[in-house]
mmCIF file of C-alpha atoms in Angstrom:
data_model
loop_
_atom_site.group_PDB
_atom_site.id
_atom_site.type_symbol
_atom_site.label_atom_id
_atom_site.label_comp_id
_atom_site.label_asym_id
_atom_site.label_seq_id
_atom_site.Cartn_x
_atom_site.Cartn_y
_atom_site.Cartn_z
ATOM 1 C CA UNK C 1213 0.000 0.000 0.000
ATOM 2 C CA UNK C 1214 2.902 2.210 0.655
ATOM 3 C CA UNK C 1215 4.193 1.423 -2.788
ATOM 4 C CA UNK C 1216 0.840 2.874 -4.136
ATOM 5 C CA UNK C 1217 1.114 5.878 -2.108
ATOM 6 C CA UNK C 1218 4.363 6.720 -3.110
ATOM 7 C CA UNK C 1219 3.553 6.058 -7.111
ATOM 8 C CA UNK C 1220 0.294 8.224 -6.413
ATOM 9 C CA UNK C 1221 3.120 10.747 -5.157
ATOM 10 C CA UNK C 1222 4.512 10.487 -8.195
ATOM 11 C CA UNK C 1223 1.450 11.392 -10.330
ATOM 12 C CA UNK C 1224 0.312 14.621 -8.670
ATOM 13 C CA UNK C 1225 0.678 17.700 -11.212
ATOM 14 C CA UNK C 1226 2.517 20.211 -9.244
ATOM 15 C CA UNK C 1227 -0.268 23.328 -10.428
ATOM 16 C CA UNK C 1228 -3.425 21.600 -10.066
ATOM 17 C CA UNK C 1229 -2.340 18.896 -7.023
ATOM 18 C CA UNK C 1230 -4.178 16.530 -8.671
ATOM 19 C CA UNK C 1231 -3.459 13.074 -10.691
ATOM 20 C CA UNK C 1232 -2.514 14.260 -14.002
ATOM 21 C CA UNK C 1233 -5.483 14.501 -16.585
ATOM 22 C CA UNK C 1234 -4.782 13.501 -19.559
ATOM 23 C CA UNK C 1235 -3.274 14.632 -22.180
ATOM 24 C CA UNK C 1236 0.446 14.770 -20.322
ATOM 25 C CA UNK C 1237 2.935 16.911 -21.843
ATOM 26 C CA UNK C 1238 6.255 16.171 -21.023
ATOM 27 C CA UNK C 1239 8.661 19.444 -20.833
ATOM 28 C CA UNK C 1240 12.477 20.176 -22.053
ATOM 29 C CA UNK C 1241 13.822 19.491 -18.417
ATOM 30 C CA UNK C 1242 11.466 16.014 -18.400
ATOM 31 C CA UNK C 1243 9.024 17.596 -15.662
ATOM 32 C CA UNK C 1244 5.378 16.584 -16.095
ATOM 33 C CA UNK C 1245 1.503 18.901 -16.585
ATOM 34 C CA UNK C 1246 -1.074 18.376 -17.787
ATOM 35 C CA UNK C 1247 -1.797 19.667 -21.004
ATOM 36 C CA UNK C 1248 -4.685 22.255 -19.207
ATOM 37 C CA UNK C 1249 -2.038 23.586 -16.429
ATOM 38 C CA UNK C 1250 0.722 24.116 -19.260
ATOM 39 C CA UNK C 1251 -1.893 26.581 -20.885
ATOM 40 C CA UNK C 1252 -2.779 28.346 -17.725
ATOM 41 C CA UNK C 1253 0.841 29.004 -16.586
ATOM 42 C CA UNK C 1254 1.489 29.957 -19.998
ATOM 43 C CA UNK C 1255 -1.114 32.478 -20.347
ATOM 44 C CA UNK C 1256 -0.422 33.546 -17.059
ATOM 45 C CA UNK C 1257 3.535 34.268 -18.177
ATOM 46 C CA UNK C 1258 2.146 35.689 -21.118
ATOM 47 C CA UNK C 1259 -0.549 37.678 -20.785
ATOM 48 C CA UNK C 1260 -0.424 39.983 -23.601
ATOM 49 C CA UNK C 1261 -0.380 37.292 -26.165
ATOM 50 C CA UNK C 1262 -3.563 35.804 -27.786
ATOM 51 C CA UNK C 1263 -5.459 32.658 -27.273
ATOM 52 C CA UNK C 1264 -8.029 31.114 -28.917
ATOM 53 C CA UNK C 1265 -10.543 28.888 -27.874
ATOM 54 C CA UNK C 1266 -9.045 28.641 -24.231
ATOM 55 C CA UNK C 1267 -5.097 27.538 -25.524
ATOM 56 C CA UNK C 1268 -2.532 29.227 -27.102
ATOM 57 C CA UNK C 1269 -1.671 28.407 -30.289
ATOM 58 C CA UNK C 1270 1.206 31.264 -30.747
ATOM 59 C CA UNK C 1271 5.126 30.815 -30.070
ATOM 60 C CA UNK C 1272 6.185 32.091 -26.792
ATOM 61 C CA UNK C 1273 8.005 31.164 -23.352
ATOM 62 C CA UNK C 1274 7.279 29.994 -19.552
ATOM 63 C CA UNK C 1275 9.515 28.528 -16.775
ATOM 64 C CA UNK C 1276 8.600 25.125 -15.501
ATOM 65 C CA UNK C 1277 6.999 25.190 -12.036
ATOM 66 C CA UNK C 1278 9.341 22.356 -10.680
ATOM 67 C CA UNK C 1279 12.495 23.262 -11.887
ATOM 68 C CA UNK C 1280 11.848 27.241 -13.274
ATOM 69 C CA UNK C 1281 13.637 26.003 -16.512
ATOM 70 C CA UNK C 1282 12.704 28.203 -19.546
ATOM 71 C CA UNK C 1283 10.630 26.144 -21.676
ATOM 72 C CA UNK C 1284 10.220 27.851 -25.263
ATOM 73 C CA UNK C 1285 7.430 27.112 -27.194
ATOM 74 C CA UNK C 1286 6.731 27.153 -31.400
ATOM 75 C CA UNK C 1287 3.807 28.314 -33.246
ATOM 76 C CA UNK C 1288 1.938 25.650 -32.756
ATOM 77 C CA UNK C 1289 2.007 26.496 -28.228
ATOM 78 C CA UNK C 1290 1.683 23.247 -25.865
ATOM 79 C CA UNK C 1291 0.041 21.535 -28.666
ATOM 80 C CA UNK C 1292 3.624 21.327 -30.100
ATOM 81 C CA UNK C 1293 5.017 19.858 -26.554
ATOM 82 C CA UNK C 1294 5.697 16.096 -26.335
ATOM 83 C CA UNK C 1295 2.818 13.838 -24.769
ATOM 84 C CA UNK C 1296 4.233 11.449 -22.236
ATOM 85 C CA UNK C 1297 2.511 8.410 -23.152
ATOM 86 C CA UNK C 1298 4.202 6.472 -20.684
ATOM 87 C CA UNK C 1299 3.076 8.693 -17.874
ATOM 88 C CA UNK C 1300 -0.847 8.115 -19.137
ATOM 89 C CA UNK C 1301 -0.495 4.731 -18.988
ATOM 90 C CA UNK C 1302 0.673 4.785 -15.419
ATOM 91 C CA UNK C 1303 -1.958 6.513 -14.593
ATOM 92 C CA UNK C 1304 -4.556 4.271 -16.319
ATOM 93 C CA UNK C 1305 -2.773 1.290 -14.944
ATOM 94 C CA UNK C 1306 -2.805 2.960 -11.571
ATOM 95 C CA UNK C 1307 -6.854 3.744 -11.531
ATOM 96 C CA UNK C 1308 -7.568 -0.178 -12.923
ATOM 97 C CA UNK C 1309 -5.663 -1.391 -9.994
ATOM 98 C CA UNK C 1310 -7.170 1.708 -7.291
ATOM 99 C CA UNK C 1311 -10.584 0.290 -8.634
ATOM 100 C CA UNK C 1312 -9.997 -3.146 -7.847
ATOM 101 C CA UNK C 1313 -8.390 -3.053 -4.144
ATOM 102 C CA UNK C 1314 -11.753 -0.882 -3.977
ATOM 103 C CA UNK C 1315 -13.312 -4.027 -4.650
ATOM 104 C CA UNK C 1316 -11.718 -5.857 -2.060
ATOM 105 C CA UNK C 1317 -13.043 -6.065 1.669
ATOM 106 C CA UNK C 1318 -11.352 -3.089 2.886
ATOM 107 C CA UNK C 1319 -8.208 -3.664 5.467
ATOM 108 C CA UNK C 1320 -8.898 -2.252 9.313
ATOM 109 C CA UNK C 1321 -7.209 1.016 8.588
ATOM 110 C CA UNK C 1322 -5.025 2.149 11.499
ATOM 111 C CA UNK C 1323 -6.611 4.518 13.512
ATOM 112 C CA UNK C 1324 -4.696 8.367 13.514
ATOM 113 C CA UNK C 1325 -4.466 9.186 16.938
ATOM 114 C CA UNK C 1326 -6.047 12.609 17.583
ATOM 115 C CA UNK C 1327 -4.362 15.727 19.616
ATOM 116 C CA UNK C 1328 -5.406 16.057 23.184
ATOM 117 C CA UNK C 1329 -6.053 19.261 24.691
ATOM 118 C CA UNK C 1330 -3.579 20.845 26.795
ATOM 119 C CA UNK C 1331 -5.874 21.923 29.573
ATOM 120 C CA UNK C 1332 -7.964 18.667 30.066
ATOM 121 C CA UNK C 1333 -5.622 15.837 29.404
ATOM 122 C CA UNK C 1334 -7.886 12.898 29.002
ATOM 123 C CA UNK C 1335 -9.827 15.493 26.384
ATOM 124 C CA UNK C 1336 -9.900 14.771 22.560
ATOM 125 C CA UNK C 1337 -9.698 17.888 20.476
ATOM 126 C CA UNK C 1338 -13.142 17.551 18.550
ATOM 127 C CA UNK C 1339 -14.450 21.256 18.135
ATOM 128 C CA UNK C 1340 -13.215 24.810 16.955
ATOM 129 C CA UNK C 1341 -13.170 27.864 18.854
ATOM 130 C CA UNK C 1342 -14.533 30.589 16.079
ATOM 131 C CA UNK C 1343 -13.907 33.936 18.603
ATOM 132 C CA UNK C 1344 -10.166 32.723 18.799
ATOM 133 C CA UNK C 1345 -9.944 30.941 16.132
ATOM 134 C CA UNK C 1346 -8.255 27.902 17.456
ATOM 135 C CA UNK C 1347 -9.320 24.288 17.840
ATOM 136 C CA UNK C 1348 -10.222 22.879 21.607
ATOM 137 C CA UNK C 1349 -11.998 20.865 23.428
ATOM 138 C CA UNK C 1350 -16.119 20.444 25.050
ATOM 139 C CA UNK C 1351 -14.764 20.600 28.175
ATOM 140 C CA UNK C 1352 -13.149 23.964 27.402
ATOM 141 C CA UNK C 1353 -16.616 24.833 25.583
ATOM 142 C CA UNK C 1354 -18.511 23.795 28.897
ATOM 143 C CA UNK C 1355 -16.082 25.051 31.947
ATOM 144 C CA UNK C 1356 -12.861 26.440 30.669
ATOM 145 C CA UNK C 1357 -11.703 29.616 28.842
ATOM 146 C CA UNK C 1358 -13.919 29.676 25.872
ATOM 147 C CA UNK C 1359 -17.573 28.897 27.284
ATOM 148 C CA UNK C 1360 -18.177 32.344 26.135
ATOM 149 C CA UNK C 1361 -16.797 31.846 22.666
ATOM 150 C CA UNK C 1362 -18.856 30.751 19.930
ATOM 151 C CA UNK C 1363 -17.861 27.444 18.197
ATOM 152 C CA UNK C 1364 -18.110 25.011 15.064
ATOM 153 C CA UNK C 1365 -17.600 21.807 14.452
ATOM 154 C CA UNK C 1366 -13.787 20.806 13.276
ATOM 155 C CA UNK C 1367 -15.542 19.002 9.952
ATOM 156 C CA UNK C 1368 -17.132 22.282 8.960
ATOM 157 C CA UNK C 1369 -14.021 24.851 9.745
ATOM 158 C CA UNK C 1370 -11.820 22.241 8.094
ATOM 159 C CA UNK C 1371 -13.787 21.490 5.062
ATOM 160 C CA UNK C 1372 -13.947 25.633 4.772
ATOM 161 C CA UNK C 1373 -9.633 26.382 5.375
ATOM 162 C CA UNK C 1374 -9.016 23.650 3.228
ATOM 163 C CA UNK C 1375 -11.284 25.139 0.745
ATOM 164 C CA UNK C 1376 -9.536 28.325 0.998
ATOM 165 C CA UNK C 1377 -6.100 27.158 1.392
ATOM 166 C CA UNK C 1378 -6.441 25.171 -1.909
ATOM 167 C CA UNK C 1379 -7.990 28.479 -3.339
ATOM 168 C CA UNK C 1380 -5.397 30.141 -2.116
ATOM 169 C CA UNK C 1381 -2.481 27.777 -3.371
ATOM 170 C CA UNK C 1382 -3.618 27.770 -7.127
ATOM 171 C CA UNK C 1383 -4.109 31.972 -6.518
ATOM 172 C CA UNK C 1384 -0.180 31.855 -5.603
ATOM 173 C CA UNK C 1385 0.714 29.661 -8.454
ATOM 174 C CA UNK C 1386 -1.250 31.507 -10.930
ATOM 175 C CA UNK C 1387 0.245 35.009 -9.661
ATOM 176 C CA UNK C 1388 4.018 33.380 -9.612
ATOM 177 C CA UNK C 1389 3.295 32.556 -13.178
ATOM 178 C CA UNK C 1390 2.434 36.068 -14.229
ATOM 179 C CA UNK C 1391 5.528 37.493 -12.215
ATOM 180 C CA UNK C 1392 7.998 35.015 -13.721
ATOM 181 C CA UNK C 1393 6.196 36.358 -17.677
ATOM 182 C CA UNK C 1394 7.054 39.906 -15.860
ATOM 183 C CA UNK C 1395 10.935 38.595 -14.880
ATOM 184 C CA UNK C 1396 10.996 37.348 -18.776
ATOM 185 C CA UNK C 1397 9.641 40.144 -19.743
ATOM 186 C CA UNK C 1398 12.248 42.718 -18.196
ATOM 187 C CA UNK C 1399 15.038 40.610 -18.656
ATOM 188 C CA UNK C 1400 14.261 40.808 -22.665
ATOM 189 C CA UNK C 1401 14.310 44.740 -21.963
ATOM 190 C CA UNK C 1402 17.133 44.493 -20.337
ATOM 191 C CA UNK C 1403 18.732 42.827 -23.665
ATOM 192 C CA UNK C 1404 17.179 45.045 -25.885
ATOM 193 C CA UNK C 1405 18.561 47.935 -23.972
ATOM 194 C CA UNK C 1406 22.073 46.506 -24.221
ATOM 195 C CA UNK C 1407 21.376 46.323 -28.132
ATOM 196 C CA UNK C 1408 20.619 49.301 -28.892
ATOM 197 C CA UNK C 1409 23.051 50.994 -26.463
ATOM 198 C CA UNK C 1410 26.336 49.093 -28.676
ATOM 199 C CA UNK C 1411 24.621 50.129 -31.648
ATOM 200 C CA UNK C 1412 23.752 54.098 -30.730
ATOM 201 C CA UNK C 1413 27.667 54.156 -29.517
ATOM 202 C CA UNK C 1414 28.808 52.690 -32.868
ATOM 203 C CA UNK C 1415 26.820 55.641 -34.378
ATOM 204 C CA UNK C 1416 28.108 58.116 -32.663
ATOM 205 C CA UNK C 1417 31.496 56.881 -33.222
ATOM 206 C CA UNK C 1418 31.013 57.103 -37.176
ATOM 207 C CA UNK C 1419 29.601 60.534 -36.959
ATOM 208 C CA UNK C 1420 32.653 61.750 -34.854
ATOM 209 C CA UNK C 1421 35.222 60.367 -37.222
ATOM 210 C CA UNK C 1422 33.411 61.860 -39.485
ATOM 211 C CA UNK C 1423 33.849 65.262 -38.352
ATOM 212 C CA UNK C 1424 37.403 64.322 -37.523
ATOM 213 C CA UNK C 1425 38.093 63.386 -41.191
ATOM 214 C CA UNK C 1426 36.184 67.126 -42.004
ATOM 215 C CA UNK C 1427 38.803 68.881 -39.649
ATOM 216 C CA UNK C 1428 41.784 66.619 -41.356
ATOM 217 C CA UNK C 1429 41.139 68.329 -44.949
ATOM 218 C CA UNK C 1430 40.377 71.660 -43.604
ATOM 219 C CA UNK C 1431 43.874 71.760 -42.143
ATOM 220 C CA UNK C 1432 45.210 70.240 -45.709
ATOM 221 C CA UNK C 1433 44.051 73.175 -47.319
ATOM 222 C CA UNK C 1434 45.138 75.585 -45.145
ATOM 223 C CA UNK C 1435 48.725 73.642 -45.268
ATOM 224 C CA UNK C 1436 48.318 73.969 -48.651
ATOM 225 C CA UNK C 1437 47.801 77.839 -48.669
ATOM 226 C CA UNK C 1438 50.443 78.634 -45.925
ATOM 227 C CA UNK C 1439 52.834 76.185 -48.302
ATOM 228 C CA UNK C 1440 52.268 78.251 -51.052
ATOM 229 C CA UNK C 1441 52.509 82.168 -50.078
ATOM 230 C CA UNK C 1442 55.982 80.658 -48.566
ATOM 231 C CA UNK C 1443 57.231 79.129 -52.017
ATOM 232 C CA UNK C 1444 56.043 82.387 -53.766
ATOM 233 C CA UNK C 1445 57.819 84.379 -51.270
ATOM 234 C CA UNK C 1446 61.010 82.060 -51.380
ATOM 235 C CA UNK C 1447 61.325 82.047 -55.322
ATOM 236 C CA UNK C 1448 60.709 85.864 -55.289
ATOM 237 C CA UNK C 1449 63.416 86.772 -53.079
ATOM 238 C CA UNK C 1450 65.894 83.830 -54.665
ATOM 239 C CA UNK C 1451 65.625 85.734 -57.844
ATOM 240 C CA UNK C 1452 66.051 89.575 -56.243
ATOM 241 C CA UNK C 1453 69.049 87.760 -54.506
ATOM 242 C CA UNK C 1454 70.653 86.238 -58.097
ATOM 243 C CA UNK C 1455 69.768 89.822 -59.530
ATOM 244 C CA UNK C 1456 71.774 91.480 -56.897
ATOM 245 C CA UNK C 1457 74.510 89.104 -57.321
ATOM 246 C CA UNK C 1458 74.654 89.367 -61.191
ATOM 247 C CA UNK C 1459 74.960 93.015 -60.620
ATOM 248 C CA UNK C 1460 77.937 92.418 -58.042
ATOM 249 C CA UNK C 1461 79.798 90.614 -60.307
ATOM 250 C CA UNK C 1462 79.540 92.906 -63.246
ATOM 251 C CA UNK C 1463 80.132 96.029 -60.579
ATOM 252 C CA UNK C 1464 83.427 93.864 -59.468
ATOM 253 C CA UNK C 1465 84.874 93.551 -62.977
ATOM 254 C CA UNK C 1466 84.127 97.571 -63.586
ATOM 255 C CA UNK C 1467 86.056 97.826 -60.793
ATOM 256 C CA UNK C 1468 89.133 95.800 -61.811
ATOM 257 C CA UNK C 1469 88.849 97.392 -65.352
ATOM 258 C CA UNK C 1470 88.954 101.035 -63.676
ATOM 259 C CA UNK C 1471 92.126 99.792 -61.918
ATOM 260 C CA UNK C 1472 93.736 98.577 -65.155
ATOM 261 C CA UNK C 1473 93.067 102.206 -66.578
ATOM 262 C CA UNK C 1474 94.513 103.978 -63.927
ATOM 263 C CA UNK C 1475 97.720 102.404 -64.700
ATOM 264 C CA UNK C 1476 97.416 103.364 -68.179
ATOM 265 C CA UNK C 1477 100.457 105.992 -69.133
ATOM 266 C CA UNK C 1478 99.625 107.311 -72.193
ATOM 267 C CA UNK C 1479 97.475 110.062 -71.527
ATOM 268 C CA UNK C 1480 95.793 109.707 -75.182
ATOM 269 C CA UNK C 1481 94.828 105.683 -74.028
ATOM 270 C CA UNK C 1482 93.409 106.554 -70.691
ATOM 271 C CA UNK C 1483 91.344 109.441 -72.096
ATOM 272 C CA UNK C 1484 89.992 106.927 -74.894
ATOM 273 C CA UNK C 1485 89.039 104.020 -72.202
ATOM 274 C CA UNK C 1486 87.806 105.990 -69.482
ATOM 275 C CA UNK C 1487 85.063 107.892 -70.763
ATOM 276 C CA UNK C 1488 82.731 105.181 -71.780
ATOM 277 C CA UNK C 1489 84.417 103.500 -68.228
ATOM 278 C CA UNK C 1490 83.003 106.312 -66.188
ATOM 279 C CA UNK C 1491 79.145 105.861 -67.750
ATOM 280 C CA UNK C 1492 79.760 102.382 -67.240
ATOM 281 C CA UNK C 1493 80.518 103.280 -63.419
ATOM 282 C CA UNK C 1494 77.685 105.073 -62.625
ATOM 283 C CA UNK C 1495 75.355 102.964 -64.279
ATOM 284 C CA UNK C 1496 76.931 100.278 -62.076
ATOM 285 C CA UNK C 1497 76.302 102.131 -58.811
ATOM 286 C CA UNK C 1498 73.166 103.010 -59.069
ATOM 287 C CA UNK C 1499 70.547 100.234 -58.007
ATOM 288 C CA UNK C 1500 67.393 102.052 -58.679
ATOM 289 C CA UNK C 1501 66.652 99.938 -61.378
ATOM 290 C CA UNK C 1502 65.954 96.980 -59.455
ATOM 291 C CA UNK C 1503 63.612 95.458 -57.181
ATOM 292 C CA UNK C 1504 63.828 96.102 -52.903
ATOM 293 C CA UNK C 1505 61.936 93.853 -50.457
ATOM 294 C CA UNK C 1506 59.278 96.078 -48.842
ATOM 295 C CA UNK C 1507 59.994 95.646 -44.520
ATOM 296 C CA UNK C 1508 57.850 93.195 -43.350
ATOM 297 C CA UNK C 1509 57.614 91.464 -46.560
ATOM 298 C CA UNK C 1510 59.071 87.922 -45.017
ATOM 299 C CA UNK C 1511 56.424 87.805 -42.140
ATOM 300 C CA UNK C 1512 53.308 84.926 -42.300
ATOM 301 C CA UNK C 1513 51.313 86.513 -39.217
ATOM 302 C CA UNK C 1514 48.232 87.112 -41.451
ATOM 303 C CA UNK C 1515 47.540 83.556 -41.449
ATOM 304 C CA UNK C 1516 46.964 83.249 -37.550
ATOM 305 C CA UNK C 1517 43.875 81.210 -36.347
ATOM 306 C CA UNK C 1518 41.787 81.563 -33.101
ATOM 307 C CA UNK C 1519 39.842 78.837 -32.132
ATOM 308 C CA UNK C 1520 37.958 79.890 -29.184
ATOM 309 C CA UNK C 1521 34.440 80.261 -30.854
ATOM 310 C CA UNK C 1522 34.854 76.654 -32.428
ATOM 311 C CA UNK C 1523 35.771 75.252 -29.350
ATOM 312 C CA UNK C 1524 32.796 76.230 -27.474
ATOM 313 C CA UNK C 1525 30.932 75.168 -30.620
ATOM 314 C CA UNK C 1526 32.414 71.921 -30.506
ATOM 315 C CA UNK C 1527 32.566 71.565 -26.765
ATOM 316 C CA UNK C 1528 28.346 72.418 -26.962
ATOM 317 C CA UNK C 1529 27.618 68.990 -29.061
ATOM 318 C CA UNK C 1530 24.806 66.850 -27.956
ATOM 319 C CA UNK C 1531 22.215 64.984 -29.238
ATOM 320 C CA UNK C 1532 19.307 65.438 -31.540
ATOM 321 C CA UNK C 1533 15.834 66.234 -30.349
ATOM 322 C CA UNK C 1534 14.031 65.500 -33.056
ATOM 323 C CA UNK C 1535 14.627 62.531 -35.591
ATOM 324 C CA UNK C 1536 16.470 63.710 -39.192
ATOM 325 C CA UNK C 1537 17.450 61.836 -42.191
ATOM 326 C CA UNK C 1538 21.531 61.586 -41.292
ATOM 327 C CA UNK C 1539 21.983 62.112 -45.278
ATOM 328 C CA UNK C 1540 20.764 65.321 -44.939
ATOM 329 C CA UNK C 1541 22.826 66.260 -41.970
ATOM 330 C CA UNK C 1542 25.938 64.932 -43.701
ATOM 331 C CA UNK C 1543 25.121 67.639 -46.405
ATOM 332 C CA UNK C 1544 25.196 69.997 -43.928
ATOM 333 C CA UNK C 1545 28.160 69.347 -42.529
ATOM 334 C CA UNK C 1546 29.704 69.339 -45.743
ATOM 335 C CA UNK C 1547 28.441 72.663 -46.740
ATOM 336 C CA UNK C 1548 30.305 73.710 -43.402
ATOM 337 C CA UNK C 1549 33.951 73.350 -44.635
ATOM 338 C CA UNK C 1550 34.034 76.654 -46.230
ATOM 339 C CA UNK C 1551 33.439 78.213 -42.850
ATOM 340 C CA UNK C 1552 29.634 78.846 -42.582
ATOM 341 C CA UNK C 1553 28.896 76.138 -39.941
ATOM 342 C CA UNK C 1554 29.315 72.771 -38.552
ATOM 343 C CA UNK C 1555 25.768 71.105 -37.886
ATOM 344 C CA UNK C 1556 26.189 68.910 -34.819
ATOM 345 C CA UNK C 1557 24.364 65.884 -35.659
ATOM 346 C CA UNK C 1558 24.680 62.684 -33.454
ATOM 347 C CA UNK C 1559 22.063 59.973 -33.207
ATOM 348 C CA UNK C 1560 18.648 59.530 -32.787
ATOM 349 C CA UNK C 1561 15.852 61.533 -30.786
ATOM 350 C CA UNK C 1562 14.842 62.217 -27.381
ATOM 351 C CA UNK C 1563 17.737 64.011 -26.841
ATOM 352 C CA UNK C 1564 18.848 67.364 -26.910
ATOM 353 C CA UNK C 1565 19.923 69.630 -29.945
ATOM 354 C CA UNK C 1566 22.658 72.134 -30.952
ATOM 355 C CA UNK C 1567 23.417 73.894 -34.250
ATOM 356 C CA UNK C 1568 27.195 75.034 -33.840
ATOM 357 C CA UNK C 1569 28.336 78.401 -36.227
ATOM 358 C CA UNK C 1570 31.882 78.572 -37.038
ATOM 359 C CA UNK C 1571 33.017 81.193 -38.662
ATOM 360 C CA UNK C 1572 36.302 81.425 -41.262
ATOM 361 C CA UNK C 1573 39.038 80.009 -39.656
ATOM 362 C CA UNK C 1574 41.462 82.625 -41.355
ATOM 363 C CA UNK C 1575 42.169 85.491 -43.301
ATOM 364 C CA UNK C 1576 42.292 85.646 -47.233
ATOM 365 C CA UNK C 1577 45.640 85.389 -48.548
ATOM 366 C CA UNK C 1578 47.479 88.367 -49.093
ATOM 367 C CA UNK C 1579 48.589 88.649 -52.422
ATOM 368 C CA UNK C 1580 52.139 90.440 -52.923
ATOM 369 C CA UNK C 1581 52.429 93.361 -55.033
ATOM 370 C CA UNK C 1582 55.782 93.143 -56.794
ATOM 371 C CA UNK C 1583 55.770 95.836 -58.799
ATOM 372 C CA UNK C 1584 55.460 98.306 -55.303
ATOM 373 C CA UNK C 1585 58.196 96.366 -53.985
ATOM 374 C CA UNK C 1586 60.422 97.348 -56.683
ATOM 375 C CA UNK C 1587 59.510 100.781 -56.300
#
């Protein structure tokens, strides 16, 4: 009989307490409900999703009741779980042979023995004190501390709490269900969140190297210009400088021929030679004809920069407010390399939003004017 018991044990669905009705479905983790309890925890984990005709039928997730292993369902709901034909026939093996020990003159069952009160010894424990609301005994009804109280018979009050303790049970099972689809529930959120946070980072990495590959070719060209004012001024002053030089040399061999006619003693010679000498002399010493550097002319202060409105620019980027099409803010920020504006555009919405203004980062060029140089 113990055997039976303990097989009976065996058979109890853990939602309903009761033998398993068939159909059994037979979970991932190899825990046991019937078909009717899978449904209810599952709607109770999923409330939001649809039944029809009192079981789901869509794809979805609970946690086993024994084991709170996440069982994952397909389209098809617990219809597409496993029936445990081997537990049915237990069952149906078990209720042939319940039936037939029924049959059977019944064994003298062994009596339970019942609790004795505390205040009359030889007193069995037989009704229940309703004012207190705790079981005694007639002689505590008829002499003791609750003749005053009103009472009930044990049958009634136990038929009643075991009533509501059973209610009460399921009630707890059914509301551990929906907080477990609540658990699932944030948990997914919790992944989503994750996501989306690697992916909004990623973003905002690509729009910032962006904007660092903008700054890159803005200081090329300005490189650039710098790099050539400084070869213009270079091959400028290298050819003043081979001008000057040409004009040394010839002034150094006027020289040397003016000594040569000096020594010249025929005064007929000397008068012959030094008369076109003497033009050639002052034609050599005067410089007039060529070009002079203007003061100044080698400085490259005019192409000084000043950050300091860019920077707070820069420094005021945040996010969006509003959702935009990123094409159109890439256009913007390309329209901003000539020095009307950098658009600060960096993710998605519900955020906040800054348009940044940068002005010219420099000066024009000064062009050099070489004709007042020479003057």
């Amino acid at each position: 009989m113990n055997a039976m018991q303990d097989l009976e044990k065996q058979l109890i669905c853990p939602i309903c307490l009761e033998m398993f009705t068939k159909p059994v479905v037979i979970l991932p983790c190899q825990h046991n409900l019937c078909r009717k309890c899978a449904n209810d925890v599952f709607q109770a984990s999923n409330p939001y999703l649809p039944a029809r005709g009192g079981s789901v039928t869509s794809g979805g997730r609970f946690r086993c009741p024994s084991c709170r292993h996440e069982v994952v369902l397909d389209r098809h709901g617990v219809y597409g779980l496993q029936r445990n034909l081997l537990v049915e026939n237990i069952i149906d093996m078990f209720k042939q042979e319940s039936s037939s020990s029924s049959s059977k003159p019944a064994a003298p069952e062994r009596k339970e023995e019942s609790p004795m009160c505390e205040v009359h010894a030889e007193e069995k424990i037989n009704i229940y004190c309703v004012t207190h609301s705790v079981p005694t005994c007639s002689m505590c009804k008829v002499f003791g501390a609750h003749k005053d109280c009103e009472v009930a018979p044990l049958t009634s009050i136990y038929q009643t709490q075991k009533t509501e303790l059973s209610d009460g049970i399921a009630m707890m099972v059914g509301s551990n269900g929906r907080i477990q689809g609540i658990i699932s529930q944030l948990e997914e959120a919790c992944r989503a969140i994750e996501e989306n946070g690697r992916r909004q980072k990623s973003l905002v990495c690509e729009k910032f190297d962006h904007l660092y590959a903008v700054l890159e070719e803005k200081k090329r060209v300005m490189g650039q210009r710098v790099t050539h004012e400084q070869e213009e001024k270079l091959n400028y002053i290298r050819g003043l400088t081979s001008k000057y030089g040409d004009h040394l040399e010839e002034s150094c061999k006027t020289v040397e021929t003016g000594i040569q006619t000096m020594e010249e003693p025929e005064m007929a010679v000397f008068l012959q030679a030094s008369t076109p000498l003497l033009k050639k002399i002052m034609e050599a010493s005067s410089t007039a004809h060529m070009d002079k550097v203007e003061r100044g002319y080698e400085n490259m202060d005019h192409y000084s920069v000043n950050f300091t409105r860019e920077g707070r620019a820069l420094r005021s980027i945040d996010f969006l407010q509003d959702d935009e099409d990123d094409e159109e803010d890439e256009d913007e920020e390309e329209g901003a390399e000539e020095g009307e504006g950098i658009q600060a555009s960096l993710g998605g919405g519900n955020a906040t939003s800054v348009q940044t203004s940068v002005p010219t980062l420099m000066n024009p060029t000064p062009t050099v004017d070489k004709s007042a140089a020479a003057t």
